[in-house]
mmCIF file of C-alpha atoms in Angstrom:
data_model
loop_
_atom_site.group_PDB
_atom_site.id
_atom_site.type_symbol
_atom_site.label_atom_id
_atom_site.label_comp_id
_atom_site.label_asym_id
_atom_site.label_seq_id
_atom_site.Cartn_x
_atom_site.Cartn_y
_atom_site.Cartn_z
ATOM 1 C CA UNK A 286 -244.521 5.346 4.308
ATOM 2 C CA UNK A 287 -244.329 7.845 1.667
ATOM 3 C CA UNK A 288 -242.141 9.887 3.987
ATOM 4 C CA UNK A 289 -239.848 6.932 4.084
ATOM 5 C CA UNK A 290 -240.066 6.454 0.188
ATOM 6 C CA UNK A 291 -239.228 10.218 0.069
ATOM 7 C CA UNK A 292 -236.344 9.692 2.477
ATOM 8 C CA UNK A 293 -234.956 6.855 0.511
ATOM 9 C CA UNK A 294 -235.056 8.705 -2.763
ATOM 10 C CA UNK A 295 -233.548 11.627 -1.452
ATOM 11 C CA UNK A 296 -230.597 9.391 0.039
ATOM 12 C CA UNK A 297 -230.131 8.081 -3.152
ATOM 13 C CA UNK A 298 -230.146 10.927 -5.074
ATOM 14 C CA UNK A 299 -227.593 12.601 -2.791
ATOM 15 C CA UNK A 300 -225.387 9.539 -3.011
ATOM 16 C CA UNK A 301 -225.979 9.707 -6.757
ATOM 17 C CA UNK A 302 -224.673 13.362 -6.920
ATOM 18 C CA UNK A 303 -221.702 12.958 -4.543
ATOM 19 C CA UNK A 304 -218.506 12.124 -5.844
ATOM 20 C CA UNK A 305 -217.183 8.859 -4.247
ATOM 21 C CA UNK A 306 -214.896 9.172 -1.042
ATOM 22 C CA UNK A 307 -213.606 5.856 -0.406
ATOM 23 C CA UNK A 308 -213.133 4.026 -3.701
ATOM 24 C CA UNK A 309 -210.799 5.238 -6.435
ATOM 25 C CA UNK A 310 -212.178 5.924 -9.779
ATOM 26 C CA UNK A 311 -210.398 3.190 -11.167
ATOM 27 C CA UNK A 312 -212.587 0.756 -9.112
ATOM 28 C CA UNK A 313 -215.500 2.358 -9.735
ATOM 29 C CA UNK A 314 -215.001 2.255 -13.242
ATOM 30 C CA UNK A 315 -213.941 -1.395 -13.183
ATOM 31 C CA UNK A 316 -217.205 -2.241 -11.181
ATOM 32 C CA UNK A 317 -219.352 -0.471 -13.573
ATOM 33 C CA UNK A 318 -217.921 -2.308 -16.396
ATOM 34 C CA UNK A 319 -218.266 -5.675 -14.944
ATOM 35 C CA UNK A 320 -221.914 -4.905 -13.628
ATOM 36 C CA UNK A 321 -222.546 -3.839 -17.467
ATOM 37 C CA UNK A 322 -220.966 -7.407 -18.771
ATOM 38 C CA UNK A 323 -223.118 -9.014 -16.355
ATOM 39 C CA UNK A 324 -226.448 -7.320 -17.230
ATOM 40 C CA UNK A 325 -225.684 -7.310 -21.202
ATOM 41 C CA UNK A 326 -224.705 -10.914 -20.849
ATOM 42 C CA UNK A 327 -227.852 -11.720 -18.546
ATOM 43 C CA UNK A 328 -230.140 -9.572 -21.061
ATOM 44 C CA UNK A 329 -228.742 -11.619 -24.174
ATOM 45 C CA UNK A 330 -229.089 -14.762 -22.553
ATOM 46 C CA UNK A 331 -232.791 -13.897 -21.498
ATOM 47 C CA UNK A 332 -232.896 -12.756 -25.354
ATOM 48 C CA UNK A 333 -231.550 -16.037 -26.569
ATOM 49 C CA UNK A 334 -233.748 -17.910 -24.156
ATOM 50 C CA UNK A 335 -236.879 -16.111 -25.592
ATOM 51 C CA UNK A 336 -235.453 -16.849 -29.120
ATOM 52 C CA UNK A 337 -236.081 -20.732 -29.000
ATOM 53 C CA UNK A 338 -238.888 -22.791 -30.355
ATOM 54 C CA UNK A 339 -239.485 -24.009 -26.586
ATOM 55 C CA UNK A 340 -240.280 -20.537 -25.565
ATOM 56 C CA UNK A 341 -242.304 -19.541 -28.514
ATOM 57 C CA UNK A 342 -244.609 -22.786 -27.970
ATOM 58 C CA UNK A 343 -244.550 -22.722 -24.232
ATOM 59 C CA UNK A 344 -247.923 -20.525 -24.265
ATOM 60 C CA UNK A 345 -250.714 -22.797 -25.473
ATOM 61 C CA UNK A 346 -252.124 -20.319 -28.277
ATOM 62 C CA UNK A 347 -248.737 -21.076 -30.085
ATOM 63 C CA UNK A 348 -248.637 -24.557 -29.285
ATOM 64 C CA UNK A 349 -252.050 -25.423 -30.024
ATOM 65 C CA UNK A 350 -252.500 -23.821 -33.328
ATOM 66 C CA UNK A 351 -249.447 -22.822 -35.264
ATOM 67 C CA UNK A 352 -247.087 -25.322 -33.894
ATOM 68 C CA UNK A 353 -249.509 -28.227 -34.593
ATOM 69 C CA UNK A 354 -249.492 -27.328 -38.378
ATOM 70 C CA UNK A 355 -246.103 -26.832 -38.553
ATOM 71 C CA UNK A 356 -245.418 -30.205 -37.581
ATOM 72 C CA UNK A 357 -246.992 -31.422 -40.901
ATOM 73 C CA UNK A 358 -244.449 -29.549 -43.032
ATOM 74 C CA UNK A 359 -241.467 -29.833 -44.361
ATOM 75 C CA UNK A 360 -240.088 -27.628 -42.088
ATOM 76 C CA UNK A 361 -240.303 -29.846 -39.128
ATOM 77 C CA UNK A 362 -239.310 -33.339 -40.963
ATOM 78 C CA UNK A 363 -237.707 -33.692 -43.719
ATOM 79 C CA UNK A 364 -235.114 -35.903 -45.408
ATOM 80 C CA UNK A 365 -232.166 -34.037 -44.733
ATOM 81 C CA UNK A 366 -232.926 -33.564 -40.841
ATOM 82 C CA UNK A 367 -232.430 -29.794 -41.220
ATOM 83 C CA UNK A 368 -235.379 -27.964 -38.935
ATOM 84 C CA UNK A 369 -236.661 -24.632 -39.527
ATOM 85 C CA UNK A 370 -237.846 -23.493 -35.921
ATOM 86 C CA UNK A 371 -240.239 -20.579 -35.175
ATOM 87 C CA UNK A 372 -237.112 -17.896 -34.536
ATOM 88 C CA UNK A 373 -235.480 -18.864 -38.061
ATOM 89 C CA UNK A 374 -238.516 -17.667 -39.883
ATOM 90 C CA UNK A 375 -239.955 -14.797 -37.345
ATOM 91 C CA UNK A 376 -236.654 -13.052 -35.930
ATOM 92 C CA UNK A 377 -234.530 -11.405 -37.882
ATOM 93 C CA UNK A 378 -230.728 -12.150 -37.122
ATOM 94 C CA UNK A 379 -229.188 -8.658 -37.114
ATOM 95 C CA UNK A 380 -229.671 -6.941 -33.608
ATOM 96 C CA UNK A 381 -231.799 -3.928 -34.047
ATOM 97 C CA UNK A 382 -234.080 -5.562 -36.281
ATOM 98 C CA UNK A 383 -234.243 -8.327 -33.743
ATOM 99 C CA UNK A 384 -234.831 -5.995 -30.824
ATOM 100 C CA UNK A 385 -237.797 -4.233 -33.171
ATOM 101 C CA UNK A 386 -239.346 -7.859 -33.546
ATOM 102 C CA UNK A 387 -239.414 -8.610 -30.149
ATOM 103 C CA UNK A 388 -240.965 -5.460 -28.893
ATOM 104 C CA UNK A 389 -243.542 -6.351 -31.718
ATOM 105 C CA UNK A 390 -243.707 -9.809 -30.420
ATOM 106 C CA UNK A 391 -244.391 -8.522 -26.954
ATOM 107 C CA UNK A 392 -247.839 -7.233 -28.491
ATOM 108 C CA UNK A 393 -248.948 -10.756 -29.161
ATOM 109 C CA UNK A 394 -247.600 -11.890 -25.499
ATOM 110 C CA UNK A 395 -249.788 -8.817 -24.622
ATOM 111 C CA UNK A 396 -252.500 -10.343 -26.544
ATOM 112 C CA UNK A 397 -252.156 -13.525 -24.599
ATOM 113 C CA UNK A 398 -252.317 -11.920 -21.411
ATOM 114 C CA UNK A 399 -255.213 -9.794 -22.184
ATOM 115 C CA UNK A 400 -257.001 -12.801 -24.054
ATOM 116 C CA UNK A 401 -257.333 -11.261 -27.477
ATOM 117 C CA UNK A 402 -256.343 -14.563 -29.099
ATOM 118 C CA UNK A 403 -256.764 -16.951 -26.046
ATOM 119 C CA UNK A 404 -259.143 -19.335 -27.538
ATOM 120 C CA UNK A 405 -259.183 -20.936 -31.099
ATOM 121 C CA UNK A 406 -261.657 -19.052 -32.542
ATOM 122 C CA UNK A 407 -260.227 -15.647 -31.224
ATOM 123 C CA UNK A 408 -257.160 -16.510 -32.868
ATOM 124 C CA UNK A 409 -258.772 -17.405 -36.215
ATOM 125 C CA UNK A 410 -260.220 -14.229 -36.273
ATOM 126 C CA UNK A 411 -257.170 -12.586 -35.620
ATOM 127 C CA UNK A 412 -255.205 -14.737 -37.906
ATOM 128 C CA UNK A 413 -255.490 -12.972 -40.912
ATOM 129 C CA UNK A 414 -254.250 -9.568 -39.595
ATOM 130 C CA UNK A 415 -251.399 -11.446 -37.642
ATOM 131 C CA UNK A 416 -250.237 -13.207 -41.055
ATOM 132 C CA UNK A 417 -250.627 -9.892 -43.051
ATOM 133 C CA UNK A 418 -247.904 -8.596 -40.541
ATOM 134 C CA UNK A 419 -245.506 -11.391 -41.544
ATOM 135 C CA UNK A 420 -246.221 -11.017 -45.092
ATOM 136 C CA UNK A 421 -245.753 -7.255 -45.221
ATOM 137 C CA UNK A 422 -242.343 -8.077 -42.994
ATOM 138 C CA UNK A 423 -241.067 -10.588 -45.313
ATOM 139 C CA UNK A 424 -242.256 -8.524 -48.666
ATOM 140 C CA UNK A 425 -240.368 -5.847 -47.542
ATOM 141 C CA UNK A 426 -236.930 -7.412 -46.300
ATOM 142 C CA UNK A 427 -236.935 -9.258 -49.617
ATOM 143 C CA UNK A 428 -237.671 -12.461 -47.715
ATOM 144 C CA UNK A 429 -234.644 -12.531 -46.026
ATOM 145 C CA UNK A 430 -235.332 -15.091 -43.190
ATOM 146 C CA UNK A 431 -236.187 -17.387 -45.907
ATOM 147 C CA UNK A 432 -233.254 -16.492 -47.633
ATOM 148 C CA UNK A 433 -230.912 -17.280 -44.698
ATOM 149 C CA UNK A 434 -231.322 -20.917 -45.401
ATOM 150 C CA UNK A 435 -232.364 -20.915 -49.043
ATOM 151 C CA UNK A 436 -229.974 -19.199 -51.134
ATOM 152 C CA UNK A 437 -230.857 -18.630 -54.891
ATOM 153 C CA UNK A 438 -227.491 -18.726 -56.138
ATOM 154 C CA UNK A 439 -227.052 -22.174 -54.552
ATOM 155 C CA UNK A 440 -230.432 -23.482 -55.839
ATOM 156 C CA UNK A 441 -229.615 -26.314 -58.190
ATOM 157 C CA UNK A 442 -232.389 -26.097 -60.419
ATOM 158 C CA UNK A 443 -231.697 -29.122 -62.206
ATOM 159 C CA UNK A 444 -232.374 -30.922 -59.320
ATOM 160 C CA UNK A 445 -235.946 -29.333 -58.427
ATOM 161 C CA UNK A 446 -238.745 -30.327 -60.440
ATOM 162 C CA UNK A 447 -239.087 -28.920 -63.818
ATOM 163 C CA UNK A 448 -242.195 -27.048 -62.394
ATOM 164 C CA UNK A 449 -240.154 -25.450 -59.493
ATOM 165 C CA UNK A 450 -237.089 -24.966 -61.708
ATOM 166 C CA UNK A 451 -238.968 -23.124 -64.767
ATOM 167 C CA UNK A 452 -240.792 -20.916 -62.321
ATOM 168 C CA UNK A 453 -237.649 -19.760 -60.066
ATOM 169 C CA UNK A 454 -235.876 -19.066 -62.961
ATOM 170 C CA UNK A 455 -238.538 -16.910 -64.318
ATOM 171 C CA UNK A 456 -239.477 -15.020 -61.111
ATOM 172 C CA UNK A 457 -236.952 -15.438 -58.885
ATOM 173 C CA UNK A 458 -233.964 -15.138 -61.133
ATOM 174 C CA UNK A 459 -235.183 -11.915 -62.332
ATOM 175 C CA UNK A 460 -235.837 -10.669 -59.109
ATOM 176 C CA UNK A 461 -239.456 -9.779 -60.168
ATOM 177 C CA UNK A 462 -241.042 -11.854 -57.133
ATOM 178 C CA UNK A 463 -239.804 -13.089 -53.657
ATOM 179 C CA UNK A 464 -240.438 -16.286 -51.853
ATOM 180 C CA UNK A 465 -243.427 -15.046 -49.809
ATOM 181 C CA UNK A 466 -245.306 -14.002 -52.969
ATOM 182 C CA UNK A 467 -245.772 -17.617 -53.768
ATOM 183 C CA UNK A 468 -245.166 -19.553 -50.866
ATOM 184 C CA UNK A 469 -247.482 -18.156 -48.363
ATOM 185 C CA UNK A 470 -248.716 -20.587 -45.898
ATOM 186 C CA UNK A 471 -245.504 -22.792 -46.118
ATOM 187 C CA UNK A 472 -245.609 -23.436 -42.504
ATOM 188 C CA UNK A 473 -248.934 -22.829 -41.277
ATOM 189 C CA UNK A 474 -252.682 -23.216 -42.258
ATOM 190 C CA UNK A 475 -253.529 -20.074 -44.489
ATOM 191 C CA UNK A 476 -256.604 -17.949 -43.169
ATOM 192 C CA UNK A 477 -259.457 -16.794 -45.456
ATOM 193 C CA UNK A 478 -257.860 -15.727 -48.460
ATOM 194 C CA UNK A 479 -260.431 -14.150 -50.774
ATOM 195 C CA UNK A 480 -258.900 -11.049 -52.188
ATOM 196 C CA UNK A 481 -255.336 -11.479 -51.381
ATOM 197 C CA UNK A 482 -253.237 -12.322 -54.225
ATOM 198 C CA UNK A 483 -251.058 -14.989 -54.215
ATOM 199 C CA UNK A 484 -248.376 -16.038 -56.530
ATOM 200 C CA UNK B 149 -217.838 3.114 5.300
ATOM 201 C CA UNK B 150 -219.584 5.886 4.257
ATOM 202 C CA UNK B 151 -223.110 6.008 3.324
ATOM 203 C CA UNK B 152 -221.639 6.497 -0.508
ATOM 204 C CA UNK B 153 -219.788 3.802 -0.975
ATOM 205 C CA UNK B 154 -221.817 1.360 0.915
ATOM 206 C CA UNK B 155 -224.583 2.489 -1.527
ATOM 207 C CA UNK B 156 -222.166 1.797 -4.527
ATOM 208 C CA UNK B 157 -221.201 -1.541 -3.534
ATOM 209 C CA UNK B 158 -224.728 -2.545 -2.683
ATOM 210 C CA UNK B 159 -225.642 -1.540 -6.155
ATOM 211 C CA UNK B 160 -223.207 -3.507 -7.859
ATOM 212 C CA UNK B 161 -223.919 -6.622 -5.809
ATOM 213 C CA UNK B 162 -227.851 -6.253 -6.344
ATOM 214 C CA UNK B 163 -227.063 -5.799 -10.354
ATOM 215 C CA UNK B 164 -224.959 -8.791 -10.391
ATOM 216 C CA UNK B 165 -227.371 -10.820 -8.146
ATOM 217 C CA UNK B 166 -229.986 -9.843 -10.638
ATOM 218 C CA UNK B 167 -227.771 -10.548 -13.726
ATOM 219 C CA UNK B 168 -227.248 -14.126 -12.394
ATOM 220 C CA UNK B 169 -230.755 -14.819 -11.254
ATOM 221 C CA UNK B 170 -231.775 -14.001 -15.070
ATOM 222 C CA UNK B 171 -228.849 -16.302 -16.426
ATOM 223 C CA UNK B 172 -229.832 -18.983 -14.389
ATOM 224 C CA UNK B 173 -233.822 -18.660 -14.997
ATOM 225 C CA UNK B 174 -232.914 -18.446 -18.685
ATOM 226 C CA UNK B 175 -230.723 -21.766 -18.603
ATOM 227 C CA UNK B 176 -233.411 -23.702 -16.663
ATOM 228 C CA UNK B 177 -236.046 -22.544 -19.196
ATOM 229 C CA UNK B 178 -233.785 -23.931 -21.714
ATOM 230 C CA UNK B 179 -233.134 -27.072 -19.867
ATOM 231 C CA UNK B 180 -235.121 -29.963 -18.713
ATOM 232 C CA UNK B 181 -238.843 -28.710 -19.414
ATOM 233 C CA UNK B 182 -237.916 -28.866 -22.941
ATOM 234 C CA UNK B 183 -236.766 -32.427 -22.832
ATOM 235 C CA UNK B 184 -240.338 -33.569 -22.968
ATOM 236 C CA UNK B 185 -241.093 -31.744 -26.068
ATOM 237 C CA UNK B 186 -238.166 -33.207 -27.523
ATOM 238 C CA UNK B 187 -239.171 -36.616 -26.918
ATOM 239 C CA UNK B 188 -242.492 -35.991 -28.497
ATOM 240 C CA UNK B 189 -241.076 -35.051 -32.026
ATOM 241 C CA UNK B 190 -240.677 -37.966 -34.436
ATOM 242 C CA UNK B 191 -237.035 -39.021 -34.636
ATOM 243 C CA UNK B 192 -236.939 -38.112 -38.835
ATOM 244 C CA UNK B 193 -240.247 -40.252 -38.804
ATOM 245 C CA UNK B 194 -240.983 -40.415 -42.453
ATOM 246 C CA UNK B 195 -237.345 -40.638 -43.743
ATOM 247 C CA UNK B 196 -238.045 -41.620 -47.456
ATOM 248 C CA UNK B 197 -235.965 -45.210 -48.233
ATOM 249 C CA UNK B 198 -233.360 -45.245 -50.910
ATOM 250 C CA UNK B 199 -234.820 -45.303 -54.244
ATOM 251 C CA UNK B 200 -235.138 -49.076 -55.330
ATOM 252 C CA UNK B 201 -236.080 -50.336 -58.647
ATOM 253 C CA UNK B 202 -239.589 -51.327 -58.778
ATOM 254 C CA UNK B 203 -240.401 -54.920 -58.358
ATOM 255 C CA UNK B 204 -243.748 -56.761 -58.539
ATOM 256 C CA UNK B 205 -244.856 -57.345 -55.338
ATOM 257 C CA UNK B 206 -247.732 -59.574 -56.268
ATOM 258 C CA UNK B 207 -246.883 -63.450 -56.409
ATOM 259 C CA UNK B 208 -248.347 -64.564 -59.466
ATOM 260 C CA UNK B 209 -251.621 -66.452 -59.375
ATOM 261 C CA UNK B 210 -252.287 -65.161 -55.984
ATOM 262 C CA UNK B 211 -255.657 -63.665 -57.129
ATOM 263 C CA UNK B 212 -257.639 -61.437 -54.437
ATOM 264 C CA UNK B 213 -254.932 -62.369 -51.712
ATOM 265 C CA UNK B 214 -252.752 -59.539 -53.395
ATOM 266 C CA UNK B 215 -253.342 -57.291 -50.563
ATOM 267 C CA UNK B 216 -251.748 -59.668 -47.938
ATOM 268 C CA UNK B 217 -249.184 -60.461 -50.932
ATOM 269 C CA UNK B 218 -249.917 -64.306 -50.656
ATOM 270 C CA UNK B 219 -248.872 -64.426 -46.838
ATOM 271 C CA UNK B 220 -250.491 -66.978 -44.863
ATOM 272 C CA UNK B 221 -253.073 -65.418 -42.291
ATOM 273 C CA UNK B 222 -251.018 -65.963 -39.158
ATOM 274 C CA UNK B 223 -247.801 -64.778 -40.801
ATOM 275 C CA UNK B 224 -246.329 -61.419 -40.437
ATOM 276 C CA UNK B 225 -244.616 -60.215 -43.480
ATOM 277 C CA UNK B 226 -242.448 -57.405 -44.154
ATOM 278 C CA UNK B 227 -243.987 -54.201 -45.627
ATOM 279 C CA UNK B 228 -243.122 -53.156 -49.315
ATOM 280 C CA UNK B 229 -241.415 -50.335 -49.664
ATOM 281 C CA UNK B 230 -243.340 -46.974 -49.526
ATOM 282 C CA UNK B 231 -244.322 -45.907 -52.599
ATOM 283 C CA UNK B 232 -243.451 -42.355 -54.224
ATOM 284 C CA UNK B 233 -245.339 -39.983 -55.684
ATOM 285 C CA UNK B 234 -244.332 -39.429 -59.443
ATOM 286 C CA UNK B 235 -243.106 -35.703 -60.007
ATOM 287 C CA UNK B 236 -241.867 -35.637 -63.456
ATOM 288 C CA UNK B 237 -244.229 -32.626 -64.650
ATOM 289 C CA UNK B 238 -244.938 -34.719 -67.841
ATOM 290 C CA UNK B 239 -248.523 -34.811 -68.678
ATOM 291 C CA UNK B 240 -249.935 -38.573 -69.030
ATOM 292 C CA UNK B 241 -252.346 -39.844 -71.585
ATOM 293 C CA UNK B 242 -256.016 -40.179 -70.582
ATOM 294 C CA UNK B 243 -257.706 -43.123 -71.226
ATOM 295 C CA UNK B 244 -261.002 -41.668 -72.481
ATOM 296 C CA UNK B 245 -262.011 -38.260 -73.507
ATOM 297 C CA UNK B 246 -263.797 -37.506 -70.102
ATOM 298 C CA UNK B 247 -261.605 -38.596 -67.773
ATOM 299 C CA UNK B 248 -260.020 -36.268 -65.303
ATOM 300 C CA UNK B 249 -256.383 -36.335 -66.081
ATOM 301 C CA UNK B 250 -254.024 -37.516 -63.641
ATOM 302 C CA UNK B 251 -251.871 -34.976 -61.693
ATOM 303 C CA UNK B 252 -248.098 -35.092 -63.171
ATOM 304 C CA UNK B 253 -246.771 -33.398 -60.148
ATOM 305 C CA UNK B 254 -246.657 -33.566 -56.440
ATOM 306 C CA UNK B 255 -248.959 -31.967 -54.233
ATOM 307 C CA UNK B 256 -247.680 -32.639 -50.630
ATOM 308 C CA UNK B 257 -249.121 -29.916 -48.025
ATOM 309 C CA UNK B 258 -251.202 -28.314 -50.502
ATOM 310 C CA UNK B 259 -254.101 -26.728 -48.641
ATOM 311 C CA UNK B 260 -257.429 -27.151 -50.191
ATOM 312 C CA UNK B 261 -260.126 -25.890 -47.724
ATOM 313 C CA UNK B 262 -262.891 -23.162 -47.332
ATOM 314 C CA UNK B 263 -259.914 -20.635 -46.835
ATOM 315 C CA UNK B 264 -257.665 -21.283 -49.809
ATOM 316 C CA UNK B 265 -257.237 -23.628 -52.705
ATOM 317 C CA UNK B 266 -253.790 -23.853 -53.698
ATOM 318 C CA UNK B 267 -254.413 -25.810 -56.949
ATOM 319 C CA UNK B 268 -256.185 -22.799 -58.173
ATOM 320 C CA UNK B 269 -253.051 -20.809 -57.500
ATOM 321 C CA UNK B 270 -251.695 -22.039 -60.811
ATOM 322 C CA UNK B 271 -254.891 -23.751 -62.473
ATOM 323 C CA UNK B 272 -257.010 -20.355 -62.400
ATOM 324 C CA UNK B 273 -257.444 -18.872 -65.616
ATOM 325 C CA UNK B 274 -255.737 -15.669 -64.767
ATOM 326 C CA UNK B 275 -252.561 -17.203 -63.738
ATOM 327 C CA UNK B 276 -251.769 -19.313 -66.605
ATOM 328 C CA UNK B 277 -249.386 -16.561 -67.813
ATOM 329 C CA UNK B 278 -247.386 -16.797 -64.419
ATOM 330 C CA UNK B 279 -247.280 -20.671 -63.835
ATOM 331 C CA UNK B 280 -247.609 -21.974 -67.320
ATOM 332 C CA UNK B 281 -250.161 -24.667 -65.856
ATOM 333 C CA UNK B 282 -253.046 -25.712 -68.024
ATOM 334 C CA UNK B 283 -256.243 -23.879 -66.571
ATOM 335 C CA UNK B 284 -259.041 -25.659 -65.497
ATOM 336 C CA UNK B 285 -261.619 -26.343 -68.524
ATOM 337 C CA UNK B 286 -264.857 -24.816 -68.643
ATOM 338 C CA UNK B 287 -266.660 -27.944 -67.303
ATOM 339 C CA UNK B 288 -265.176 -26.477 -63.630
ATOM 340 C CA UNK B 289 -267.193 -23.535 -63.968
ATOM 341 C CA UNK B 290 -270.571 -25.125 -64.925
ATOM 342 C CA UNK B 291 -273.077 -25.955 -62.300
ATOM 343 C CA UNK B 292 -275.370 -28.924 -62.602
ATOM 344 C CA UNK B 293 -277.776 -27.319 -64.739
ATOM 345 C CA UNK B 294 -274.705 -26.396 -66.942
ATOM 346 C CA UNK B 295 -274.712 -22.454 -65.952
ATOM 347 C CA UNK B 296 -271.518 -20.761 -66.270
ATOM 348 C CA UNK B 297 -270.300 -19.639 -62.939
ATOM 349 C CA UNK B 298 -267.862 -16.792 -62.550
ATOM 350 C CA UNK B 299 -265.699 -18.975 -59.856
ATOM 351 C CA UNK B 300 -264.840 -22.298 -59.719
ATOM 352 C CA UNK B 301 -268.081 -24.697 -59.204
ATOM 353 C CA UNK B 302 -268.721 -25.575 -55.772
ATOM 354 C CA UNK B 303 -268.849 -29.177 -56.903
ATOM 355 C CA UNK B 304 -265.434 -28.770 -58.570
ATOM 356 C CA UNK B 305 -263.714 -26.793 -55.795
ATOM 357 C CA UNK B 306 -261.927 -30.195 -54.117
ATOM 358 C CA UNK B 307 -259.817 -31.182 -57.004
ATOM 359 C CA UNK B 308 -258.828 -34.473 -55.266
ATOM 360 C CA UNK B 309 -262.097 -36.000 -55.741
ATOM 361 C CA UNK B 310 -261.435 -36.484 -59.506
ATOM 362 C CA UNK B 311 -257.793 -35.540 -59.873
ATOM 363 C CA UNK B 312 -255.266 -37.834 -58.176
ATOM 364 C CA UNK B 313 -251.166 -38.229 -58.216
ATOM 365 C CA UNK B 314 -249.960 -41.399 -59.490
ATOM 366 C CA UNK B 315 -246.969 -43.479 -57.435
ATOM 367 C CA UNK B 316 -244.500 -46.104 -58.653
ATOM 368 C CA UNK B 317 -246.381 -48.724 -56.559
ATOM 369 C CA UNK B 318 -247.040 -51.860 -58.304
ATOM 370 C CA UNK B 319 -250.645 -52.380 -59.090
ATOM 371 C CA UNK B 320 -252.139 -55.128 -57.124
ATOM 372 C CA UNK B 321 -254.596 -55.949 -59.248
ATOM 373 C CA UNK B 322 -253.968 -56.288 -62.966
ATOM 374 C CA UNK B 323 -255.923 -53.869 -65.532
ATOM 375 C CA UNK B 324 -257.405 -55.193 -68.753
ATOM 376 C CA UNK B 325 -258.755 -51.841 -69.861
ATOM 377 C CA UNK B 326 -258.253 -51.122 -73.639
ATOM 378 C CA UNK B 327 -258.681 -47.515 -74.886
ATOM 379 C CA UNK B 328 -261.275 -46.798 -77.516
ATOM 380 C CA UNK B 329 -258.282 -46.326 -80.160
ATOM 381 C CA UNK B 330 -256.918 -49.880 -79.539
ATOM 382 C CA UNK B 331 -260.523 -51.112 -79.451
ATOM 383 C CA UNK B 332 -261.030 -49.552 -83.158
ATOM 384 C CA UNK B 333 -258.070 -51.035 -84.526
ATOM 385 C CA UNK B 334 -258.305 -54.511 -83.480
ATOM 386 C CA UNK B 335 -259.181 -56.624 -86.369
ATOM 387 C CA UNK B 336 -263.055 -57.306 -86.586
ATOM 388 C CA UNK B 337 -263.250 -60.986 -85.436
ATOM 389 C CA UNK B 338 -266.812 -60.972 -86.074
ATOM 390 C CA UNK B 339 -266.312 -61.390 -89.774
#
């Protein structure tokens, strides 16, 4: 068995090292290019497929906890019928950040496989930690994901309630605070907030 | 064909196959399995009706039947338009000094539980400057022996026990309450 595998590997290695005999460089380049395109396409398609709410809520940890809570909020159902899905708020749009976030999210998938959050109780115990990651991320990028949809420059403050308008003008207009400072818990229930500053 | 070219050819084929498989797999994931969830989603269930002028829904003299709005027992009637929460941010009068003031703003989805109290984000003593909300009065820090606690008293924690929003619904039962100023200013009938 081992000898056979070694032989295979050796053949592979030699093949890789030897220049091609029968096919033109052009063919090989083109072939490589096509394979590359196919691979890239598949990679990105797989990425897109995991970038949907269906995927996010296909495991029960997310479906039974955070998704149920999202359903009662304005980001699930509202008068204008525009929805915010999980990736809208949780996955950055630019590619490098997206991959970085995906790798981080793999940790949560890891958590699922090894049962770190596989019951409601365990999830609640871990919740503060998970939430703090999100707050830190949104704080660091000035609530970029919120701003992909909500733009202060496009907010008609006269159409907001006086309470919202005055607060936004004072804190958002001046850039002193960002969305997540005041809008924690906008999509899910908050964990125990003792000692965590809000607003 | 030499060993080399056979190998390269098969490598390309394998790669292509893998990509196609991944492509198909991801499409299937996004496909029919999702349909069930889609169906479960409410179709804009709570779309608010267009604003209507407030009209009295209580027929005169229907008395206690106000809840059925005068309809006979075996008749179905169209439900009245859903009432909307008044979100004017204009503080209302209190009918008497000890009345818990009604809430002049909407409180949709404010979380009040063991973990967090959204009301106290704005109504806490320490946040008055930030949100320009009236801080809860000192009574909210008192326990039942009139001792002042450092944080909000447990018996005042659940604000909605006492404070409620107002809607534009028509009252079902008329209210003849007169506040003390009205009573005091009424001409004294006894003399």
